């Protein structure tokens, strides 16, 4: 029963987060100095994407987090029968420990990591070794690119 993993609600929340980020970015070009209601809307959008929404950690913590997450993903890919709900949630929690920094520093790496993680969690729920390995490879590639630009 891995309803928590890659559920429609989780995917919907991801889309809401991306839409909020797009809205917040798009609002920056508007001249709303004379319009009080528009300013209030801009403030609300800014609060949703404020740095406090996600924990921001050091580059060293991101490097460590990616390493820990990739090690767990690799181990689970090698033995898909061990990919139970607790193990998959552990991978997700590791990502949550540093995702705010990735999101802040590189939106492309953030989105690629989210996509790879979602694929991995879905494949893990199905205990699909090949799909888990493919998602792990995508995460590894994304991590390497991110860490080259933001070494820990």
PDB file of C-alpha atoms in Angstrom:
ATOM      1  CA  UNK A   1       0.000   0.000   0.000  1.00  0.00           C
ATOM      2  CA  UNK A   2       2.174   2.793  -1.279  1.00  0.00           C
ATOM      3  CA  UNK A   3      -0.601   5.305  -1.849  1.00  0.00           C
ATOM      4  CA  UNK A   4       1.625   7.990  -0.306  1.00  0.00           C
ATOM      5  CA  UNK A   5       4.225   7.543  -3.007  1.00  0.00           C
ATOM      6  CA  UNK A   6       3.616   9.284  -6.363  1.00  0.00           C
ATOM      7  CA  UNK A   7      -0.073   9.752  -5.650  1.00  0.00           C
ATOM      8  CA  UNK A   8      -2.170  12.119  -7.757  1.00  0.00           C
ATOM      9  CA  UNK A   9      -2.309  14.461  -4.749  1.00  0.00           C
ATOM     10  CA  UNK A  10       1.516  14.571  -4.566  1.00  0.00           C
ATOM     11  CA  UNK A  11       1.760  15.235  -8.281  1.00  0.00           C
ATOM     12  CA  UNK A  12      -0.916  17.921  -7.952  1.00  0.00           C
ATOM     13  CA  UNK A  13       1.026  19.631  -5.177  1.00  0.00           C
ATOM     14  CA  UNK A  14       4.108  19.642  -7.389  1.00  0.00           C
ATOM     15  CA  UNK A  15       2.157  21.317 -10.169  1.00  0.00           C
ATOM     16  CA  UNK A  16       0.796  23.902  -7.714  1.00  0.00           C
ATOM     17  CA  UNK A  17       4.336  24.660  -6.550  1.00  0.00           C
ATOM     18  CA  UNK A  18       5.572  25.108 -10.122  1.00  0.00           C
ATOM     19  CA  UNK A  19       2.570  27.283 -10.983  1.00  0.00           C
ATOM     20  CA  UNK A  20       3.154  29.403  -7.873  1.00  0.00           C
ATOM     21  CA  UNK A  21       6.788  29.875  -8.832  1.00  0.00           C
ATOM     22  CA  UNK A  22       5.798  30.864 -12.366  1.00  0.00           C
ATOM     23  CA  UNK A  23       3.203  33.296 -11.004  1.00  0.00           C
ATOM     24  CA  UNK A  24       5.690  34.840  -8.592  1.00  0.00           C
ATOM     25  CA  UNK A  25       8.277  35.218 -11.353  1.00  0.00           C
ATOM     26  CA  UNK A  26       5.756  36.671 -13.796  1.00  0.00           C
ATOM     27  CA  UNK A  27       4.511  39.243 -11.291  1.00  0.00           C
ATOM     28  CA  UNK A  28       7.937  40.851 -11.013  1.00  0.00           C
ATOM     29  CA  UNK A  29       7.560  42.748 -14.288  1.00  0.00           C
ATOM     30  CA  UNK A  30       4.194  44.325 -13.460  1.00  0.00           C
ATOM     31  CA  UNK A  31       4.090  47.962 -12.429  1.00  0.00           C
ATOM     32  CA  UNK A  32       1.698  47.656  -9.530  1.00  0.00           C
ATOM     33  CA  UNK A  33       2.834  50.699  -7.548  1.00  0.00           C
ATOM     34  CA  UNK A  34      -0.492  52.491  -8.093  1.00  0.00           C
ATOM     35  CA  UNK A  35      -2.710  49.440  -7.641  1.00  0.00           C
ATOM     36  CA  UNK A  36      -3.163  48.341  -4.024  1.00  0.00           C
ATOM     37  CA  UNK A  37      -4.940  45.020  -4.814  1.00  0.00           C
ATOM     38  CA  UNK A  38      -2.186  43.947  -7.243  1.00  0.00           C
ATOM     39  CA  UNK A  39       0.438  44.688  -4.598  1.00  0.00           C
ATOM     40  CA  UNK A  40      -1.400  42.485  -2.122  1.00  0.00           C
ATOM     41  CA  UNK A  41      -1.512  39.649  -4.674  1.00  0.00           C
ATOM     42  CA  UNK A  42       2.206  40.050  -5.376  1.00  0.00           C
ATOM     43  CA  UNK A  43       2.954  39.894  -1.653  1.00  0.00           C
ATOM     44  CA  UNK A  44       0.968  36.668  -1.299  1.00  0.00           C
ATOM     45  CA  UNK A  45       2.804  35.066  -4.235  1.00  0.00           C
ATOM     46  CA  UNK A  46       6.161  36.169  -2.855  1.00  0.00           C
ATOM     47  CA  UNK A  47       5.395  34.611   0.526  1.00  0.00           C
ATOM     48  CA  UNK A  48       4.679  31.238  -1.135  1.00  0.00           C
ATOM     49  CA  UNK A  49       8.088  31.179  -2.810  1.00  0.00           C
ATOM     50  CA  UNK A  50       9.960  32.838   0.056  1.00  0.00           C
ATOM     51  CA  UNK A  51      13.219  31.198   1.126  1.00  0.00           C
ATOM     52  CA  UNK A  52      11.579  30.166   4.413  1.00  0.00           C
ATOM     53  CA  UNK A  53       9.284  27.769   2.525  1.00  0.00           C
ATOM     54  CA  UNK A  54      12.114  25.259   2.263  1.00  0.00           C
ATOM     55  CA  UNK A  55      15.126  24.803   4.476  1.00  0.00           C
ATOM     56  CA  UNK A  56      18.301  26.209   2.938  1.00  0.00           C
ATOM     57  CA  UNK A  57      21.455  24.346   3.913  1.00  0.00           C
ATOM     58  CA  UNK A  58      25.156  24.577   3.050  1.00  0.00           C
ATOM     59  CA  UNK A  59      26.602  23.325  -0.234  1.00  0.00           C
ATOM     60  CA  UNK A  60      28.400  20.638   1.776  1.00  0.00           C
ATOM     61  CA  UNK A  61      25.049  19.449   3.171  1.00  0.00           C
ATOM     62  CA  UNK A  62      23.615  19.311  -0.364  1.00  0.00           C
ATOM     63  CA  UNK A  63      26.603  17.248  -1.555  1.00  0.00           C
ATOM     64  CA  UNK A  64      26.203  14.919   1.402  1.00  0.00           C
ATOM     65  CA  UNK A  65      22.444  14.702   0.873  1.00  0.00           C
ATOM     66  CA  UNK A  66      22.753  13.844  -2.799  1.00  0.00           C
ATOM     67  CA  UNK A  67      25.366  11.208  -1.900  1.00  0.00           C
ATOM     68  CA  UNK A  68      23.182   9.655   0.790  1.00  0.00           C
ATOM     69  CA  UNK A  69      20.108   9.704  -1.418  1.00  0.00           C
ATOM     70  CA  UNK A  70      21.918   8.174  -4.396  1.00  0.00           C
ATOM     71  CA  UNK A  71      23.417   5.443  -2.209  1.00  0.00           C
ATOM     72  CA  UNK A  72      19.945   4.511  -0.949  1.00  0.00           C
ATOM     73  CA  UNK A  73      18.475   4.637  -4.458  1.00  0.00           C
ATOM     74  CA  UNK A  74      21.272   2.422  -5.791  1.00  0.00           C
ATOM     75  CA  UNK A  75      20.838  -0.099  -2.977  1.00  0.00           C
ATOM     76  CA  UNK A  76      17.071  -0.246  -3.434  1.00  0.00           C
ATOM     77  CA  UNK A  77      17.460  -0.587  -7.211  1.00  0.00           C
ATOM     78  CA  UNK A  78      19.723  -3.608  -6.676  1.00  0.00           C
ATOM     79  CA  UNK A  79      17.115  -5.249  -4.427  1.00  0.00           C
ATOM     80  CA  UNK A  80      13.673  -3.943  -5.432  1.00  0.00           C
ATOM     81  CA  UNK A  81      11.942  -6.236  -2.948  1.00  0.00           C
ATOM     82  CA  UNK A  82      13.465  -4.075  -0.187  1.00  0.00           C
ATOM     83  CA  UNK A  83      11.742  -0.976  -1.603  1.00  0.00           C
ATOM     84  CA  UNK A  84       8.977  -0.911   0.958  1.00  0.00           C
ATOM     85  CA  UNK A  85       7.075   2.228   1.940  1.00  0.00           C
ATOM     86  CA  UNK A  86       9.485   3.078   4.779  1.00  0.00           C
ATOM     87  CA  UNK A  87      12.567   2.762   2.563  1.00  0.00           C
ATOM     88  CA  UNK A  88      11.037   4.892  -0.180  1.00  0.00           C
ATOM     89  CA  UNK A  89       9.905   7.490   2.346  1.00  0.00           C
ATOM     90  CA  UNK A  90      13.484   7.577   3.664  1.00  0.00           C
ATOM     91  CA  UNK A  91      14.740   8.483   0.191  1.00  0.00           C
ATOM     92  CA  UNK A  92      12.098  11.201  -0.048  1.00  0.00           C
ATOM     93  CA  UNK A  93      12.955  12.581   3.395  1.00  0.00           C
ATOM     94  CA  UNK A  94      16.637  12.769   2.454  1.00  0.00           C
ATOM     95  CA  UNK A  95      15.693  14.886  -0.581  1.00  0.00           C
ATOM     96  CA  UNK A  96      13.524  17.125   1.596  1.00  0.00           C
ATOM     97  CA  UNK A  97      16.522  17.821   3.844  1.00  0.00           C
ATOM     98  CA  UNK A  98      18.322  19.777   1.098  1.00  0.00           C
ATOM     99  CA  UNK A  99      15.858  20.458  -1.718  1.00  0.00           C
ATOM    100  CA  UNK A 100      15.352  24.082  -0.665  1.00  0.00           C
ATOM    101  CA  UNK A 101      18.960  24.909  -1.448  1.00  0.00           C
ATOM    102  CA  UNK A 102      18.775  23.220  -4.856  1.00  0.00           C
ATOM    103  CA  UNK A 103      15.522  25.039  -5.594  1.00  0.00           C
ATOM    104  CA  UNK A 104      17.062  28.368  -4.590  1.00  0.00           C
ATOM    105  CA  UNK A 105      20.286  27.863  -6.555  1.00  0.00           C
ATOM    106  CA  UNK A 106      19.199  26.062  -9.736  1.00  0.00           C
ATOM    107  CA  UNK A 107      15.566  25.674 -10.735  1.00  0.00           C
ATOM    108  CA  UNK A 108      16.437  23.325 -13.615  1.00  0.00           C
ATOM    109  CA  UNK A 109      18.314  20.956 -11.280  1.00  0.00           C
ATOM    110  CA  UNK A 110      15.462  21.177  -8.787  1.00  0.00           C
ATOM    111  CA  UNK A 111      12.848  20.211 -11.373  1.00  0.00           C
ATOM    112  CA  UNK A 112      15.051  17.440 -12.818  1.00  0.00           C
ATOM    113  CA  UNK A 113      15.649  16.065  -9.316  1.00  0.00           C
ATOM    114  CA  UNK A 114      11.937  16.150  -8.531  1.00  0.00           C
ATOM    115  CA  UNK A 115      11.169  14.339 -11.785  1.00  0.00           C
ATOM    116  CA  UNK A 116      13.833  11.677 -11.157  1.00  0.00           C
ATOM    117  CA  UNK A 117      12.666  11.212  -7.575  1.00  0.00           C
ATOM    118  CA  UNK A 118       9.007  10.878  -8.590  1.00  0.00           C
ATOM    119  CA  UNK A 119       9.992   8.295 -11.223  1.00  0.00           C
ATOM    120  CA  UNK A 120      12.072   6.411  -8.678  1.00  0.00           C
ATOM    121  CA  UNK A 121       9.339   6.386  -6.044  1.00  0.00           C
ATOM    122  CA  UNK A 122       6.751   5.179  -8.552  1.00  0.00           C
ATOM    123  CA  UNK A 123       9.101   2.460  -9.851  1.00  0.00           C
ATOM    124  CA  UNK A 124       9.957   1.488  -6.272  1.00  0.00           C
ATOM    125  CA  UNK A 125       6.299   1.139  -5.386  1.00  0.00           C
ATOM    126  CA  UNK A 126       6.022  -1.234  -8.365  1.00  0.00           C
ATOM    127  CA  UNK A 127       9.369  -2.876  -7.466  1.00  0.00           C
ATOM    128  CA  UNK A 128      10.519  -2.304 -11.065  1.00  0.00           C
ATOM    129  CA  UNK A 129      14.316  -2.674 -10.919  1.00  0.00           C
ATOM    130  CA  UNK A 130      14.971  -1.363 -14.438  1.00  0.00           C
ATOM    131  CA  UNK A 131      12.876   1.775 -13.959  1.00  0.00           C
ATOM    132  CA  UNK A 132      14.406   2.340 -10.509  1.00  0.00           C
ATOM    133  CA  UNK A 133      17.904   2.098 -12.010  1.00  0.00           C
ATOM    134  CA  UNK A 134      16.986   4.505 -14.829  1.00  0.00           C
ATOM    135  CA  UNK A 135      15.631   7.044 -12.328  1.00  0.00           C
ATOM    136  CA  UNK A 136      18.753   6.622 -10.186  1.00  0.00           C
ATOM    137  CA  UNK A 137      20.949   7.283 -13.237  1.00  0.00           C
ATOM    138  CA  UNK A 138      18.947  10.457 -14.017  1.00  0.00           C
ATOM    139  CA  UNK A 139      19.297  11.620 -10.408  1.00  0.00           C
ATOM    140  CA  UNK A 140      23.029  10.874 -10.479  1.00  0.00           C
ATOM    141  CA  UNK A 141      23.469  12.897 -13.678  1.00  0.00           C
ATOM    142  CA  UNK A 142      21.461  15.790 -12.250  1.00  0.00           C
ATOM    143  CA  UNK A 143      23.413  15.715  -8.988  1.00  0.00           C
ATOM    144  CA  UNK A 144      26.755  15.693 -10.801  1.00  0.00           C
ATOM    145  CA  UNK A 145      25.774  18.695 -12.915  1.00  0.00           C
ATOM    146  CA  UNK A 146      24.435  20.597  -9.895  1.00  0.00           C
ATOM    147  CA  UNK A 147      27.453  19.811  -7.728  1.00  0.00           C
ATOM    148  CA  UNK A 148      29.861  20.875 -10.472  1.00  0.00           C
ATOM    149  CA  UNK A 149      28.262  24.325 -10.352  1.00  0.00           C
ATOM    150  CA  UNK A 150      27.803  24.335  -6.551  1.00  0.00           C
ATOM    151  CA  UNK A 151      30.595  22.219  -5.057  1.00  0.00           C
ATOM    152  CA  UNK A 152      30.269  21.259  -1.431  1.00  0.00           C
TER     153      UNK A 152
END
